[in-house]
CSV table of C-alpha atoms in Angstrom, one decimal:
chain,number,residue,atom,x,y,z
N,1,UNK,CA,15.0,-0.7,1.0
N,2,UNK,CA,15.3,-4.4,1.8
N,3,UNK,CA,12.5,-6.9,1.9
N,4,UNK,CA,12.5,-10.4,3.5
N,5,UNK,CA,9.7,-12.9,3.0
N,6,UNK,CA,9.2,-15.8,5.5
N,7,UNK,CA,6.6,-18.5,5.9
N,8,UNK,CA,4.0,-17.9,8.7
N,9,UNK,CA,1.4,-20.7,8.5
N,10,UNK,CA,-0.9,-20.2,5.6
N,11,UNK,CA,0.4,-16.7,5.3
N,12,UNK,CA,3.7,-15.1,4.5
N,13,UNK,CA,5.5,-12.7,6.8
N,14,UNK,CA,7.0,-9.8,4.9
N,15,UNK,CA,9.6,-7.7,6.7
N,16,UNK,CA,10.4,-4.3,5.1
N,17,UNK,CA,13.1,-1.9,6.2
N,18,UNK,CA,14.6,1.3,4.8
N,19,UNK,CA,12.9,4.1,2.9
N,20,UNK,CA,9.6,3.7,1.0
N,21,UNK,CA,9.3,6.3,-1.8
N,22,UNK,CA,9.0,6.7,-5.5
N,23,UNK,CA,12.3,5.1,-6.2
N,24,UNK,CA,11.6,1.9,-4.1
N,25,UNK,CA,7.9,1.6,-4.9
N,26,UNK,CA,8.2,-0.5,-8.1
N,27,UNK,CA,10.3,-3.1,-6.3
N,28,UNK,CA,8.0,-3.1,-3.3
N,29,UNK,CA,4.9,-3.6,-5.5
N,30,UNK,CA,6.5,-6.4,-7.4
N,31,UNK,CA,7.7,-8.2,-4.3
N,32,UNK,CA,4.4,-7.9,-2.5
N,33,UNK,CA,2.4,-9.1,-5.5
N,34,UNK,CA,4.6,-12.1,-5.9
N,35,UNK,CA,4.4,-12.9,-2.2
N,36,UNK,CA,0.6,-12.6,-2.4
N,37,UNK,CA,0.4,-15.0,-5.3
N,38,UNK,CA,2.4,-17.6,-3.3
N,39,UNK,CA,0.1,-17.6,-0.2
N,40,UNK,CA,-3.4,-18.8,0.5
N,41,UNK,CA,-4.1,-16.7,3.5
N,42,UNK,CA,-2.4,-13.4,2.8
N,43,UNK,CA,0.5,-11.3,4.1
N,44,UNK,CA,1.6,-10.0,7.5
N,45,UNK,CA,3.7,-6.9,7.1
N,46,UNK,CA,6.4,-6.0,9.5
N,47,UNK,CA,7.2,-2.3,8.8
N,48,UNK,CA,9.0,-1.5,12.1
N,49,UNK,CA,12.3,-0.9,10.2
N,50,UNK,CA,10.8,1.6,7.7
N,51,UNK,CA,12.5,5.0,8.3
N,52,UNK,CA,10.5,7.0,5.7
N,53,UNK,CA,7.1,6.3,4.1
N,54,UNK,CA,5.4,8.7,1.7
N,55,UNK,CA,2.0,8.8,-0.1
N,56,UNK,CA,3.3,6.9,-3.1
N,57,UNK,CA,4.2,4.0,-0.9
N,58,UNK,CA,0.8,4.1,0.7
N,59,UNK,CA,-0.6,3.9,-2.8
N,60,UNK,CA,1.3,0.6,-3.2
N,61,UNK,CA,0.0,-0.8,0.1
N,62,UNK,CA,-3.6,0.1,-0.7
N,63,UNK,CA,-3.3,-1.4,-4.2
N,64,UNK,CA,-1.9,-4.7,-2.9
N,65,UNK,CA,-4.5,-4.8,-0.2
N,66,UNK,CA,-7.3,-4.3,-2.8
N,67,UNK,CA,-5.8,-7.1,-4.9
N,68,UNK,CA,-5.7,-9.3,-1.8
N,69,UNK,CA,-9.4,-8.7,-1.1
N,70,UNK,CA,-10.4,-9.7,-4.6
N,71,UNK,CA,-8.8,-13.1,-4.0
N,72,UNK,CA,-10.2,-13.6,-0.5
N,73,UNK,CA,-6.9,-12.9,1.2
N,74,UNK,CA,-5.8,-10.5,4.0
N,75,UNK,CA,-3.1,-7.8,4.4
N,76,UNK,CA,-2.4,-7.0,8.0
N,77,UNK,CA,0.3,-5.2,10.0
N,78,UNK,CA,2.3,-7.0,12.6
N,79,UNK,CA,4.5,-4.0,13.5
N,80,UNK,CA,5.0,-0.4,12.3
N,81,UNK,CA,7.6,2.3,12.7
N,82,UNK,CA,6.7,5.8,13.8
N,83,UNK,CA,6.9,7.0,10.1
N,84,UNK,CA,4.4,4.4,8.9
N,85,UNK,CA,2.1,4.8,12.0
N,86,UNK,CA,2.0,8.6,11.4
N,87,UNK,CA,1.1,8.3,7.7
N,88,UNK,CA,-1.6,5.7,8.2
N,89,UNK,CA,-3.1,7.7,11.1
N,90,UNK,CA,-3.1,11.0,9.3
N,91,UNK,CA,-4.7,9.5,6.3
N,92,UNK,CA,-7.3,7.5,8.3
N,93,UNK,CA,-6.1,4.2,6.7
N,94,UNK,CA,-4.7,2.5,9.7
N,95,UNK,CA,-7.9,0.4,10.4
N,96,UNK,CA,-7.7,-1.0,6.9
N,97,UNK,CA,-4.5,-2.8,7.8
N,98,UNK,CA,-5.1,-3.6,11.5
N,99,UNK,CA,-8.3,-5.6,11.4
N,100,UNK,CA,-8.8,-9.2,10.2
N,101,UNK,CA,-12.4,-10.0,9.5
N,102,UNK,CA,-11.5,-13.7,8.8
N,103,UNK,CA,-10.4,-14.1,12.4
N,104,UNK,CA,-12.9,-12.8,15.0
N,105,UNK,CA,-10.4,-13.4,17.9
N,106,UNK,CA,-7.8,-11.2,16.3
N,107,UNK,CA,-7.4,-7.8,17.9
N,108,UNK,CA,-7.8,-4.6,15.9
N,109,UNK,CA,-4.2,-3.6,15.9
N,110,UNK,CA,-0.6,-4.9,15.5
N,111,UNK,CA,0.4,-7.9,17.6
N,112,UNK,CA,0.9,-7.3,21.3
N,113,UNK,CA,4.6,-7.7,21.0
N,114,UNK,CA,4.9,-5.6,17.9
N,115,UNK,CA,7.1,-2.5,17.9
N,116,UNK,CA,4.7,0.4,17.5
N,117,UNK,CA,4.3,4.0,18.5
N,118,UNK,CA,1.1,5.9,19.5
N,119,UNK,CA,-0.6,8.0,16.8
N,120,UNK,CA,1.2,11.3,16.3
N,121,UNK,CA,-1.9,13.3,15.6
N,122,UNK,CA,-4.5,13.8,18.4
N,123,UNK,CA,-7.3,14.7,15.9
N,124,UNK,CA,-7.4,11.3,14.3
N,125,UNK,CA,-8.7,8.1,15.8
N,126,UNK,CA,-6.5,5.0,15.5
N,127,UNK,CA,-9.4,2.7,14.6
N,128,UNK,CA,-13.2,2.7,14.1
N,129,UNK,CA,-15.5,1.1,16.7
N,130,UNK,CA,-16.2,-1.7,14.3
N,131,UNK,CA,-12.5,-2.6,14.3
N,132,UNK,CA,-12.4,-3.2,18.0
N,133,UNK,CA,-13.0,-6.7,19.5
N,134,UNK,CA,-13.0,-7.8,23.1
N,135,UNK,CA,-10.1,-10.0,24.0
N,136,UNK,CA,-11.2,-13.5,25.0
N,137,UNK,CA,-14.8,-12.9,23.9
N,138,UNK,CA,-16.7,-16.1,23.0
N,139,UNK,CA,-18.2,-16.5,19.6
N,140,UNK,CA,-21.1,-18.8,18.6
N,141,UNK,CA,-19.9,-21.8,16.6
N,142,UNK,CA,-22.2,-20.9,13.7
N,143,UNK,CA,-20.6,-17.5,13.2
N,144,UNK,CA,-17.0,-18.0,14.3
N,145,UNK,CA,-15.8,-18.4,10.8
N,146,UNK,CA,-18.3,-16.2,9.0
N,147,UNK,CA,-17.1,-13.7,6.5
N,148,UNK,CA,-17.1,-9.9,7.1
N,149,UNK,CA,-20.6,-8.4,7.6
N,150,UNK,CA,-22.2,-6.1,5.0
N,151,UNK,CA,-21.9,-3.1,7.3
N,152,UNK,CA,-18.2,-3.8,7.8
N,153,UNK,CA,-17.6,-4.0,4.1
N,154,UNK,CA,-19.5,-0.8,3.5
N,155,UNK,CA,-17.4,1.0,6.2
N,156,UNK,CA,-14.2,-0.5,4.8
N,157,UNK,CA,-15.0,0.6,1.2
N,158,UNK,CA,-15.8,4.1,2.4
N,159,UNK,CA,-12.5,4.3,4.3
N,160,UNK,CA,-10.6,3.1,1.2
N,161,UNK,CA,-12.5,5.6,-1.1
N,162,UNK,CA,-11.7,8.4,1.3
N,163,UNK,CA,-8.0,7.4,1.4
N,164,UNK,CA,-7.8,7.5,-2.4
N,165,UNK,CA,-9.4,11.0,-2.4
N,166,UNK,CA,-7.2,12.5,0.3
N,167,UNK,CA,-4.0,11.0,-1.1
N,168,UNK,CA,-4.5,13.0,-4.3
N,169,UNK,CA,-4.8,16.3,-2.6
N,170,UNK,CA,-1.8,15.6,-0.3
N,171,UNK,CA,0.4,14.8,-3.3
N,172,UNK,CA,-0.7,17.9,-5.1
N,173,UNK,CA,0.0,20.0,-2.1
N,174,UNK,CA,3.4,18.5,-1.8
N,175,UNK,CA,4.0,19.4,-5.4
N,176,UNK,CA,3.0,23.0,-4.7
N,177,UNK,CA,5.4,23.3,-1.8
N,178,UNK,CA,8.3,21.7,-3.8
N,179,UNK,CA,7.8,24.1,-6.7
N,180,UNK,CA,7.3,27.2,-4.5
N,181,UNK,CA,10.0,26.7,-2.0
N,182,UNK,CA,12.4,24.4,-3.8
N,183,UNK,CA,11.9,21.6,-1.4
N,184,UNK,CA,12.6,17.9,-1.8
N,185,UNK,CA,9.7,15.5,-1.7
N,186,UNK,CA,10.6,14.5,1.9
N,187,UNK,CA,10.9,18.1,3.0
N,188,UNK,CA,7.5,19.0,1.5
N,189,UNK,CA,6.0,16.0,3.3
N,190,UNK,CA,7.5,17.0,6.6
N,191,UNK,CA,6.2,20.6,6.2
N,192,UNK,CA,2.6,19.3,5.8
N,193,UNK,CA,3.0,17.0,8.7
N,194,UNK,CA,4.4,19.7,11.0
N,195,UNK,CA,1.7,22.2,10.1
N,196,UNK,CA,-0.9,19.5,10.7
N,197,UNK,CA,0.4,18.6,14.1
N,198,UNK,CA,0.9,22.2,15.3
N,199,UNK,CA,-2.6,23.3,14.2
N,200,UNK,CA,-4.4,20.2,15.3
N,201,UNK,CA,-5.7,19.8,11.7
N,202,UNK,CA,-6.0,16.7,9.7
N,203,UNK,CA,-3.3,16.3,7.0
N,204,UNK,CA,-5.7,16.3,4.1
N,205,UNK,CA,-7.4,19.4,5.4
N,206,UNK,CA,-4.1,21.2,5.4
N,207,UNK,CA,-3.5,20.1,1.9
N,208,UNK,CA,-6.9,21.2,0.8
N,209,UNK,CA,-6.4,24.6,2.3
N,210,UNK,CA,-3.1,25.0,0.5
N,211,UNK,CA,-4.7,23.9,-2.9
N,212,UNK,CA,-7.4,26.5,-2.5
N,213,UNK,CA,-4.7,29.3,-2.6
N,214,UNK,CA,-3.8,28.3,-6.2
N,215,UNK,CA,-6.4,30.7,-7.6
N,216,UNK,CA,-4.3,33.6,-6.3
N,217,UNK,CA,-7.1,35.1,-4.4
N,218,UNK,CA,-7.8,32.7,-1.5
N,219,UNK,CA,-5.4,33.2,1.5
N,220,UNK,CA,-4.5,30.5,3.9
N,221,UNK,CA,-6.5,30.7,7.1
N,222,UNK,CA,-4.8,31.8,10.4
N,223,UNK,CA,-2.9,30.4,12.2
N,224,UNK,CA,-2.3,27.7,9.5
N,225,UNK,CA,-0.4,30.3,7.3
N,226,UNK,CA,2.0,31.1,10.2
N,227,UNK,CA,2.7,27.5,11.1
N,228,UNK,CA,3.1,26.5,7.4
N,229,UNK,CA,5.7,29.3,6.9
N,230,UNK,CA,7.6,28.3,10.0
N,231,UNK,CA,7.6,24.6,9.0
N,232,UNK,CA,9.0,25.6,5.6
N,233,UNK,CA,11.8,27.5,7.2
N,234,UNK,CA,12.6,24.6,9.6
N,235,UNK,CA,12.6,21.8,7.1
N,236,UNK,CA,14.2,23.7,4.2
N,237,UNK,CA,17.3,23.9,6.4
């Protein structure tokens, strides 16, 4: 993994490339925290060069974002790769990084020229209605620089809380797959994603269903069991 930090007005532009996993997480966390301390506005993340991103890396991004909010700063995405887009979409955390309440004229997604890919999962929405703003809409001078509304903060906190809950079940499910089928962390992640896509089921729901089988009596529902078995065979190779 490589990280480059550049000035971008009152913010810092952080460009990350390579693989984001347990090995690179400590360096990523340290780098982002230091960059956050150096800026008054926040960070703009360019993750277009990220080849692989797992839940532990998402944990780092959420932690840094929470730290930024406490200091009145913003963490937003300027570009994403397919791997990052897929993870954020499947965990319903994409809106947390694509809206900027401090700037009402800013769109609810990566910059128009950003290198992005469409969501890989049809069952998940890319952003909540509150995250969408009309391009070119006029704002009253008295509210143009107002902070985020109470409703927006409630929605944002609920999304963050849900992300924390679902990430735990996803990590546990990956551990079960790794122990049961001798998979690597990346292979276990790909198995969950493949089963999620082929059954049109949200990733955390696939993970929950797998965890329920740990009692030895609850079987996986059909056709999830078949798709999961096929995914294991594919990615174990």
